[in-house]
């Protein structure tokens, strides 16, 4: 059923298409409307721009479709004429833009090359991707020419903008091009350049420059007042103060050298304003980063600014900071802070450093047992190497606790040590046993004022005898 519906729909579409083509090419007097008609095939070919054969033209004349023949002939003649025009235009563009003769496999690049050249020739700049395509296809000379012409176009536009069109030269090496570029970027031109403009009688361009200078002088005076630098007497645009104040006004942070210069000039108020603006921008950025934009205070004196600064350095927040955030319902910052501090501790562990007791307490209080376990495993691996335990299957406990006590010089349970030696989990002459005996010797030396050098070997022997007694 579905197939029948689709077939019927296709038939109706073809019928409409045939009717439309007969109207377009003035063949309506041909009565056969079947889409299997030869006329339908001929008109479809014509509409697609495919040339008709002599036999097809003869058939049209036999059907007395002379108007159709005339339209088709005109259309094909127009097509041939347009093709010749396009070829001539493309040939001219290739010659103008120094495209070498293309042959073989390179002929296919014409499909892309023609619209690129046409686009540029029409006055539109090329995109970076188009320039790159020209380079990749060995058209370096074309790229160089395009670049040169773009600069010349830019020069022409600047001459129009700054009323210097009476100057006839178009070379980008002309002094005028450099001067106009300076005017465009609001840079000062030198005395020699100004004299050159006057010599060339480019008085309107000179007037534009003087107007720019006047506007800059007014801006300089306004900036000095705005940023409390009036006591600096130098009002020349060449003064280092002018670009510094422009930097402040453009919301740029000052460099150390700029701050040093302001200090030397005694402009402490200007420095204070610049630093406060810098801190305000930083505060706004930190609030956005740590999702605290609802907090209205923007002044750097805010306690939140200090908190976020500490947080940025991955420092742990104190109890006072946490209470401040909770009171203002900024709990999301606390979560971010905790996660950052946890990451800092994890990085410390990965770097091979040990956690101190306060850091471990923090992890326990914040239920980060995963990091505590990671720290223990890393520390365990270090201690195993130190005490010569190379068995990879050695369990964390009780050996980790034993080695930690040895590191802290805390006494061990003699029964536990002897039991582990007896079970051959510890070597009698191993580093753990020897460390244990040395700690015992130090204990006896302190308690009973004995000579550690004399008692240490004896403890080793006593330990061995104790182990043998336990065996028997």
Short mmCIF file of C-alpha atoms in Angstrom, two decimals:
data_model
loop_
_atom_site.label_atom_id
_atom_site.label_comp_id
_atom_site.label_asym_id
_atom_site.label_seq_id
_atom_site.Cartn_x
_atom_site.Cartn_y
_atom_site.Cartn_z
CA UNK A 1 0.00 0.00 0.00
CA UNK A 2 2.81 2.41 0.93
CA UNK A 3 4.72 1.62 -2.28
CA UNK A 4 1.63 2.40 -4.35
CA UNK A 5 1.18 5.78 -2.62
CA UNK A 6 4.82 6.69 -3.19
CA UNK A 7 4.62 5.70 -6.88
CA UNK A 8 1.51 7.81 -7.40
CA UNK A 9 3.13 10.81 -5.67
CA UNK A 10 6.25 10.49 -7.84
CA UNK A 11 4.08 10.34 -10.97
CA UNK A 12 2.26 13.53 -9.97
CA UNK A 13 5.58 15.33 -9.27
CA UNK A 14 7.00 14.32 -12.67
CA UNK A 15 3.79 15.44 -14.38
CA UNK A 16 4.01 18.87 -12.69
CA UNK A 17 7.69 19.14 -13.63
CA UNK A 18 6.99 18.26 -17.28
CA UNK A 19 4.14 20.79 -17.45
CA UNK A 20 6.43 23.47 -15.99
CA UNK A 21 9.21 22.72 -18.50
CA UNK A 22 6.79 22.80 -21.47
CA UNK A 23 5.63 26.25 -20.35
CA UNK A 24 9.19 27.50 -19.81
CA UNK A 25 10.41 26.36 -23.25
CA UNK A 26 7.14 27.15 -25.13
CA UNK A 27 6.24 23.56 -25.99
CA UNK A 28 2.68 23.53 -24.58
CA UNK A 29 1.10 22.61 -27.92
CA UNK A 30 2.72 19.18 -27.63
CA UNK A 31 -0.19 17.08 -26.36
CA UNK A 32 1.62 14.09 -24.88
CA UNK A 33 2.03 14.80 -21.16
CA UNK A 34 3.45 11.43 -20.22
CA UNK A 35 6.74 11.67 -18.34
CA UNK A 36 8.03 8.85 -20.57
CA UNK A 37 7.76 11.18 -23.58
CA UNK A 38 10.99 12.01 -25.49
CA UNK A 39 10.12 15.71 -25.08
CA UNK A 40 10.37 15.38 -21.29
CA UNK A 41 13.88 13.96 -21.64
CA UNK A 42 14.94 16.72 -24.08
CA UNK A 43 13.59 19.53 -21.89
CA UNK A 44 15.24 18.09 -18.80
CA UNK A 45 18.60 18.04 -20.62
CA UNK A 46 18.12 21.64 -21.76
CA UNK A 47 17.22 22.74 -18.24
CA UNK A 48 20.39 21.12 -16.88
CA UNK A 49 22.55 22.86 -19.50
CA UNK A 50 23.35 19.68 -21.44
CA UNK A 51 23.80 20.18 -25.19
CA UNK A 52 21.26 18.50 -27.49
CA UNK A 53 22.25 16.23 -30.35
CA UNK A 54 21.35 16.84 -34.03
CA UNK A 55 18.80 14.02 -33.85
CA UNK A 56 17.06 15.71 -30.90
CA UNK A 57 16.90 19.04 -32.74
CA UNK A 58 15.47 17.23 -35.81
CA UNK A 59 12.83 15.57 -33.64
CA UNK A 60 11.76 18.94 -32.20
CA UNK A 61 11.39 20.36 -35.71
CA UNK A 62 9.35 17.32 -36.79
CA UNK A 63 6.97 18.08 -33.89
CA UNK A 64 6.81 21.68 -35.18
CA UNK A 65 8.24 22.98 -31.87
CA UNK A 66 10.13 25.75 -33.63
CA UNK A 67 9.86 28.23 -30.73
CA UNK A 68 11.39 25.61 -28.43
CA UNK A 69 14.23 25.09 -30.91
CA UNK A 70 14.88 28.83 -31.05
CA UNK A 71 14.94 29.18 -27.22
CA UNK A 72 17.30 26.20 -26.88
CA UNK A 73 19.65 27.55 -29.56
CA UNK A 74 19.71 30.98 -27.94
CA UNK A 75 20.35 29.45 -24.55
CA UNK A 76 23.22 27.32 -25.81
CA UNK A 77 24.75 30.25 -27.68
CA UNK A 78 24.48 32.35 -24.51
CA UNK A 79 26.11 29.56 -22.50
CA UNK A 80 29.01 29.29 -24.94
CA UNK A 81 29.45 33.06 -24.94
CA UNK A 82 29.42 33.21 -21.13
CA UNK A 83 31.93 30.37 -20.92
CA UNK A 84 34.24 32.26 -23.28
CA UNK A 85 33.84 35.41 -21.18
CA UNK A 86 34.59 33.52 -17.96
CA UNK A 87 37.67 31.92 -19.50
CA UNK A 88 38.91 35.31 -20.73
CA UNK A 89 38.26 36.93 -17.34
CA UNK A 90 40.01 34.13 -15.50
CA UNK A 91 42.94 34.26 -17.90
CA UNK A 92 43.22 38.02 -17.32
CA UNK A 93 43.07 37.56 -13.53
CA UNK A 94 45.72 34.83 -13.63
CA UNK A 95 47.99 37.08 -15.65
CA UNK A 96 47.34 40.10 -13.41
CA UNK A 97 47.99 38.17 -10.19
CA UNK A 98 51.05 36.30 -11.47
CA UNK A 99 49.55 32.80 -11.48
CA UNK A 100 51.84 30.39 -13.35
CA UNK A 101 50.46 28.23 -16.16
CA UNK A 102 48.51 25.33 -14.66
CA UNK A 103 48.71 21.87 -16.15
CA UNK A 104 47.91 18.28 -15.30
CA UNK A 105 46.73 17.66 -11.76
CA UNK A 106 46.98 21.39 -10.91
CA UNK A 107 44.16 22.29 -13.31
CA UNK A 108 41.62 21.30 -10.65
CA UNK A 109 42.70 24.17 -8.38
CA UNK A 110 41.07 26.60 -10.84
CA UNK A 111 37.71 25.76 -9.24
CA UNK A 112 38.89 27.36 -5.98
CA UNK A 113 41.39 29.84 -7.40
CA UNK A 114 38.96 31.73 -9.64
CA UNK A 115 36.55 32.84 -6.86
CA UNK A 116 39.52 33.82 -4.65
CA UNK A 117 41.01 36.05 -7.34
CA UNK A 118 37.57 37.44 -8.26
CA UNK A 119 36.87 38.26 -4.62
CA UNK A 120 40.14 40.15 -4.15
CA UNK A 121 39.85 41.89 -7.52
CA UNK A 122 36.40 43.13 -6.43
CA UNK A 123 38.01 44.96 -3.53
CA UNK A 124 37.35 42.47 -0.72
CA UNK A 125 40.21 41.38 1.58
CA UNK A 126 41.14 37.70 1.63
CA UNK A 127 40.73 35.57 4.76
CA UNK A 128 43.72 33.88 6.40
CA UNK A 129 42.47 30.48 5.18
CA UNK A 130 42.43 31.74 1.58
CA UNK A 131 45.95 33.14 1.87
CA UNK A 132 47.07 29.82 3.35
CA UNK A 133 45.45 27.94 0.44
CA UNK A 134 47.37 30.09 -2.07
CA UNK A 135 50.65 29.41 -0.23
CA UNK A 136 49.99 25.66 -0.02
CA UNK A 137 49.40 25.52 -3.78
CA UNK A 138 52.69 27.16 -4.69
CA UNK A 139 51.27 30.61 -5.44
CA UNK A 140 53.75 32.56 -3.32
CA UNK A 141 54.14 35.28 -5.97
CA UNK A 142 50.36 35.78 -5.96
CA UNK A 143 50.36 36.05 -2.14
CA UNK A 144 53.15 38.65 -2.25
CA UNK A 145 51.27 40.67 -4.86
CA UNK A 146 48.01 40.45 -2.90
CA UNK A 147 49.79 41.65 0.24
CA UNK A 148 51.34 44.56 -1.64
CA UNK A 149 48.00 45.55 -3.18
CA UNK A 150 46.26 45.34 0.21
CA UNK A 151 48.79 47.80 1.63
CA UNK A 152 48.27 50.10 -1.35
CA UNK A 153 44.50 49.94 -0.86
CA UNK A 154 45.04 50.75 2.81
CA UNK A 155 47.25 53.70 1.81
CA UNK A 156 44.56 54.96 -0.56
CA UNK A 157 41.88 54.69 2.16
CA UNK A 158 44.10 56.57 4.65
CA UNK A 159 44.77 59.34 2.12
CA UNK A 160 41.02 59.79 1.69
CA UNK A 161 40.37 59.71 5.44
CA UNK A 162 43.10 62.21 6.34
CA UNK A 163 42.57 64.47 3.30
CA UNK A 164 45.87 63.80 1.60
CA UNK A 165 44.57 62.71 -1.83
CA UNK A 166 46.41 65.53 -3.60
CA UNK A 167 49.60 63.62 -2.92
CA UNK A 168 50.09 61.62 -6.12
CA UNK A 169 52.47 58.93 -4.90
CA UNK A 170 51.00 55.49 -4.10
CA UNK A 171 54.13 53.67 -2.90
CA UNK A 172 53.85 52.28 0.61
CA UNK A 173 57.49 53.32 1.07
CA UNK A 174 56.41 56.95 0.92
CA UNK A 175 56.91 59.02 4.13
CA UNK A 176 53.19 59.86 3.92
CA UNK A 177 52.14 56.24 4.47
CA UNK A 178 54.13 56.10 7.71
CA UNK A 179 52.69 59.45 8.84
CA UNK A 180 49.09 58.45 8.08
CA UNK A 181 49.52 55.16 9.94
CA UNK A 182 50.67 57.16 12.96
CA UNK A 183 47.61 59.39 12.71
CA UNK A 184 45.38 56.32 12.46
CA UNK A 185 46.84 54.84 15.66
CA UNK A 186 46.79 58.24 17.42
CA UNK A 187 50.59 58.33 17.67
CA UNK A 188 52.56 61.57 17.66
CA UNK A 189 54.39 62.51 14.49
CA UNK A 190 57.85 64.03 14.71
CA UNK A 191 58.76 67.62 13.95
CA UNK A 192 60.47 66.48 10.73
CA UNK A 193 57.33 64.61 9.65
CA UNK A 194 55.21 67.68 10.36
CA UNK A 195 57.57 69.81 8.29
CA UNK A 196 57.34 67.25 5.47
CA UNK A 197 53.52 67.58 5.45
CA UNK A 198 53.78 71.36 5.22
CA UNK A 199 56.36 71.10 2.44
CA UNK A 200 53.98 68.86 0.48
CA UNK A 201 51.21 71.43 1.10
CA UNK A 202 49.09 68.84 2.88
CA UNK A 203 47.63 71.49 5.17
CA UNK A 204 44.37 69.65 5.84
CA UNK A 205 46.31 66.61 7.03
CA UNK A 206 48.44 68.89 9.22
CA UNK A 207 45.26 70.41 10.69
CA UNK A 208 43.90 66.94 11.53
CA UNK A 209 47.16 66.18 13.38
CA UNK A 210 46.95 69.45 15.34
CA UNK A 211 43.33 68.68 16.22
CA UNK A 212 44.38 65.25 17.49
CA UNK A 213 47.09 66.85 19.61
CA UNK A 214 44.60 69.33 21.05
CA UNK A 215 42.22 66.50 21.97
CA UNK A 216 45.07 64.56 23.61
CA UNK A 217 46.12 67.62 25.64
CA UNK A 218 42.54 68.00 26.88
CA UNK A 219 42.41 64.30 27.72
CA UNK A 220 45.77 64.52 29.55
CA UNK A 221 44.50 67.39 31.69
CA UNK A 222 41.29 65.49 32.44
CA UNK A 223 43.20 62.33 33.40
CA UNK A 224 45.54 64.27 35.69
CA UNK A 225 42.52 65.66 37.50
CA UNK A 226 40.72 62.30 37.59
CA UNK A 227 43.67 60.38 39.03
CA UNK A 228 44.95 63.14 41.37
CA UNK A 229 48.17 63.89 39.49
CA UNK A 230 47.66 67.65 39.09
CA UNK A 231 50.74 68.49 41.14
CA UNK A 232 52.86 67.03 38.34
CA UNK A 233 53.59 70.21 36.40
CA UNK A 234 54.65 68.63 33.08
CA UNK A 235 51.70 68.88 30.67
CA UNK A 236 53.58 67.87 27.52
CA UNK A 237 52.20 64.85 25.69
CA UNK A 238 55.72 63.41 25.68
CA UNK A 239 55.60 63.13 29.48
CA UNK A 240 55.79 59.52 30.81
CA UNK A 241 52.78 60.38 32.98
CA UNK A 242 50.40 60.54 30.00
CA UNK A 243 50.67 56.86 28.91
CA UNK A 244 50.61 55.78 32.58
CA UNK A 245 47.31 57.60 33.16
CA UNK A 246 45.97 56.18 29.89
CA UNK A 247 46.85 52.70 31.16
CA UNK A 248 44.98 53.30 34.40
CA UNK A 249 41.96 54.65 32.51
CA UNK A 250 42.02 51.63 30.16
CA UNK A 251 41.75 49.37 33.24
CA UNK A 252 45.22 47.92 32.76
CA UNK A 253 47.44 46.99 35.69
CA UNK A 254 50.53 49.13 36.07
CA UNK A 255 53.98 47.60 35.73
CA UNK A 256 56.62 47.82 38.48
CA UNK A 257 58.57 50.37 36.44
CA UNK A 258 55.48 52.59 36.08
CA UNK A 259 54.77 52.42 39.82
CA UNK A 260 58.43 53.23 40.56
CA UNK A 261 58.24 56.29 38.27
CA UNK A 262 55.09 57.51 40.02
CA UNK A 263 56.78 57.04 43.42
CA UNK A 264 59.77 59.08 42.24
CA UNK A 265 57.40 61.88 41.23
CA UNK A 266 55.68 61.76 44.63
CA UNK A 267 52.33 60.78 43.09
CA UNK A 268 51.27 58.46 45.94
CA UNK A 269 47.57 59.34 45.49
CA UNK A 270 47.71 58.20 41.86
CA UNK A 271 49.35 54.92 42.91
CA UNK A 272 46.67 54.36 45.58
CA UNK A 273 43.87 54.95 43.07
CA UNK A 274 45.49 52.62 40.51
CA UNK A 275 45.99 49.88 43.08
CA UNK A 276 42.45 50.19 44.42
CA UNK A 277 41.06 49.91 40.87
CA UNK A 278 43.27 46.87 40.25
CA UNK A 279 42.08 45.21 43.46
CA UNK A 280 38.44 46.02 42.60
CA UNK A 281 38.85 44.31 39.21
CA UNK A 282 40.53 41.35 40.87
CA UNK A 283 37.77 41.15 43.49
CA UNK A 284 35.09 41.13 40.78
CA UNK A 285 36.95 38.38 38.88
CA UNK A 286 37.34 36.29 42.06
CA UNK A 287 33.66 36.69 42.91
CA UNK A 288 32.74 35.42 39.47
CA UNK A 289 35.21 32.53 39.73
CA UNK A 290 34.04 31.42 43.16
CA UNK A 291 30.33 31.99 42.52
CA UNK A 292 29.85 34.87 44.94
CA UNK A 293 28.42 37.45 42.54
CA UNK A 294 25.33 37.94 44.71
CA UNK A 295 27.53 39.53 47.38
CA UNK A 296 27.08 43.24 46.72
CA UNK A 297 30.19 44.76 48.33
CA UNK A 298 32.80 45.49 45.65
CA UNK A 299 35.36 47.37 47.76
CA UNK A 300 38.73 45.67 48.24
CA UNK A 301 38.44 46.39 51.97
CA UNK A 302 35.76 43.70 52.20
CA UNK A 303 36.68 40.65 54.29
CA UNK A 304 35.39 38.46 51.45
CA UNK A 305 38.15 39.83 49.20
CA UNK A 306 40.77 38.68 51.72
CA UNK A 307 39.12 35.25 51.93
CA UNK A 308 39.04 34.80 48.17
CA UNK A 309 42.68 35.92 47.89
CA UNK A 310 43.68 33.23 50.40
CA UNK A 311 41.53 30.74 48.58
CA UNK A 312 43.25 31.61 45.30
CA UNK A 313 46.56 30.64 46.93
CA UNK A 314 44.96 27.33 48.01
CA UNK A 315 45.43 28.26 51.66
CA UNK A 316 43.21 26.65 54.27
CA UNK A 317 40.34 28.83 55.50
CA UNK A 318 40.27 29.60 59.19
CA UNK A 319 37.28 29.20 61.50
CA UNK A 320 36.61 32.95 61.39
CA UNK A 321 36.52 32.88 57.58
CA UNK A 322 34.15 29.91 57.54
CA UNK A 323 31.81 31.60 60.03
CA UNK A 324 31.85 34.77 57.90
CA UNK A 325 30.85 32.77 54.79
CA UNK A 326 28.15 30.76 56.61
CA UNK A 327 26.60 33.93 58.05
CA UNK A 328 26.26 35.34 54.52
CA UNK A 329 25.06 32.04 53.07
CA UNK A 330 28.15 31.70 50.87
CA UNK A 331 28.46 27.99 51.61
CA UNK A 332 29.41 27.14 48.05
CA UNK A 333 32.69 28.99 48.59
CA UNK A 334 33.38 26.79 51.62
CA UNK A 335 32.87 23.68 49.47
CA UNK A 336 35.21 25.05 46.79
CA UNK A 337 37.78 26.00 49.45
CA UNK A 338 37.66 22.53 51.01
CA UNK A 339 38.05 20.88 47.63
CA UNK A 340 41.01 23.13 46.73
CA UNK A 341 42.72 22.44 50.06
CA UNK A 342 42.13 18.71 49.69
CA UNK A 343 43.67 18.87 46.21
CA UNK A 344 46.66 20.76 47.65
CA UNK A 345 47.21 18.04 50.24
CA UNK A 346 46.87 15.36 47.59
CA UNK A 347 49.45 17.14 45.42
CA UNK A 348 51.74 17.33 48.46
CA UNK A 349 51.42 13.56 48.93
CA UNK A 350 52.05 12.88 45.23
CA UNK A 351 55.16 15.06 45.48
CA UNK A 352 56.51 12.76 48.18
CA UNK A 353 55.94 15.03 51.19
CA UNK A 354 54.47 13.87 54.50
CA UNK A 355 51.32 15.34 56.01
CA UNK A 356 51.54 16.89 59.47
CA UNK A 357 49.09 16.14 62.28
CA UNK A 358 46.96 19.25 61.70
CA UNK A 359 46.55 18.33 58.03
CA UNK A 360 45.53 14.77 58.92
CA UNK A 361 43.08 16.14 61.54
CA UNK A 362 41.56 18.39 58.86
CA UNK A 363 41.12 15.41 56.51
CA UNK A 364 39.47 13.38 59.27
CA UNK A 365 37.15 16.24 60.24
CA UNK A 366 36.14 16.69 56.59
CA UNK A 367 35.70 12.94 55.98
CA UNK A 368 38.46 12.66 53.40
CA UNK A 369 39.62 9.20 54.44
CA UNK A 370 40.50 8.52 50.81
CA UNK A 371 43.36 11.05 50.99
CA UNK A 372 44.45 9.74 54.41
CA UNK A 373 44.68 6.21 52.99
CA UNK A 374 46.61 7.54 49.97
CA UNK A 375 49.03 9.33 52.33
CA UNK A 376 49.53 6.16 54.37
CA UNK A 377 50.16 4.06 51.27
CA UNK A 378 52.71 6.55 49.89
CA UNK A 379 54.41 6.80 53.31
CA UNK A 380 54.33 3.01 53.68
CA UNK A 381 56.12 2.61 50.35
CA UNK A 382 58.84 5.07 51.48
CA UNK A 383 59.29 3.33 54.85
CA UNK A 384 59.43 -0.13 53.21
CA UNK A 385 62.35 1.03 51.08
CA UNK A 386 64.03 2.58 54.13
CA UNK A 387 63.70 -0.55 56.26
CA UNK A 388 64.46 -3.00 53.46
CA UNK A 389 61.02 -4.63 53.15
CA UNK A 390 60.79 -5.59 49.48
CA UNK A 391 57.81 -7.96 49.61
CA UNK A 392 55.08 -6.23 47.47
CA UNK A 393 52.31 -8.23 49.21
CA UNK A 394 53.30 -7.04 52.68
CA UNK A 395 50.13 -5.82 54.46
CA UNK A 396 49.88 -2.24 55.69
CA UNK A 397 49.23 -3.34 59.24
CA UNK A 398 50.93 -3.93 61.56
CA UNK A 399 54.12 -3.03 59.71
CA UNK A 400 53.15 0.56 58.92
CA UNK A 401 52.32 1.26 62.58
CA UNK A 402 55.64 -0.33 63.66
CA UNK A 403 57.72 1.74 61.24
CA UNK A 404 55.87 4.97 62.12
CA UNK A 405 56.67 4.36 65.81
CA UNK A 406 60.31 3.72 64.94
CA UNK A 407 60.38 6.98 62.99
CA UNK A 408 58.97 8.79 66.02
CA UNK A 409 61.43 6.91 68.28
CA UNK A 410 58.56 5.40 70.28
CA UNK A 411 59.05 2.03 72.02
CA UNK A 412 57.48 -1.02 70.43
CA UNK A 413 55.69 -3.93 72.07
CA UNK A 414 58.48 -6.53 72.51
CA UNK A 415 56.02 -9.42 72.21
CA UNK A 416 54.77 -8.15 68.83
CA UNK A 417 58.29 -7.74 67.43
CA UNK A 418 59.44 -11.18 68.66
CA UNK A 419 56.25 -12.76 67.34
CA UNK A 420 56.80 -11.28 63.87
CA UNK A 421 60.43 -12.46 63.90
CA UNK A 422 59.31 -15.93 65.01
CA UNK A 423 56.73 -16.06 62.22
CA UNK A 424 59.55 -15.02 59.83
CA UNK A 425 57.66 -11.88 58.85
CA UNK A 426 60.61 -9.87 60.16
CA UNK A 427 64.27 -10.70 59.82
CA UNK A 428 66.25 -10.97 63.10
CA UNK A 429 69.08 -9.02 61.50
CA UNK A 430 66.79 -6.76 59.48
CA UNK A 431 66.62 -2.99 59.74
CA UNK A 432 63.35 -3.01 61.75
CA UNK A 433 64.73 -5.43 64.35
CA UNK A 434 68.00 -3.51 64.62
CA UNK A 435 66.10 -0.23 64.95
CA UNK A 436 63.98 -1.82 67.66
CA UNK A 437 67.08 -3.02 69.58
CA UNK A 438 68.70 0.41 69.26
CA UNK A 439 65.56 2.11 70.63
CA UNK A 440 65.54 -0.33 73.55
CA UNK A 441 69.22 0.42 74.19
CA UNK A 442 68.52 4.15 74.17
CA UNK A 443 65.68 3.55 76.63
CA UNK A 444 67.95 1.62 79.03
CA UNK A 445 70.68 4.22 78.65
CA UNK A 446 68.24 6.96 79.66
CA UNK A 447 66.50 4.99 82.43
CA UNK A 448 69.47 3.24 84.01
CA UNK A 449 72.38 5.37 82.79
CA UNK A 450 73.93 2.49 80.86
CA UNK A 451 76.38 2.71 77.99
CA UNK A 452 74.39 2.37 74.75
CA UNK A 453 77.43 1.13 72.84
CA UNK A 454 77.86 -1.65 75.37
CA UNK A 455 74.24 -2.65 75.73
CA UNK A 456 73.20 -2.55 72.07
CA UNK A 457 75.01 -5.80 71.05
CA UNK A 458 73.75 -7.51 74.19
CA UNK A 459 70.15 -6.61 73.32
CA UNK A 460 70.64 -8.11 69.90
CA UNK A 461 71.86 -11.36 71.51
CA UNK A 462 69.06 -11.30 74.10
CA UNK A 463 66.53 -10.81 71.31
CA UNK A 464 67.95 -13.78 69.44
CA UNK A 465 67.87 -15.98 72.56
CA UNK A 466 64.31 -14.93 73.29
CA UNK A 467 63.33 -15.88 69.79
CA UNK A 468 64.96 -19.32 70.15
CA UNK A 469 63.22 -19.90 73.50
CA UNK A 470 59.87 -19.12 71.91
CA UNK A 471 60.59 -21.65 69.17
CA UNK A 472 61.31 -24.44 71.68
#
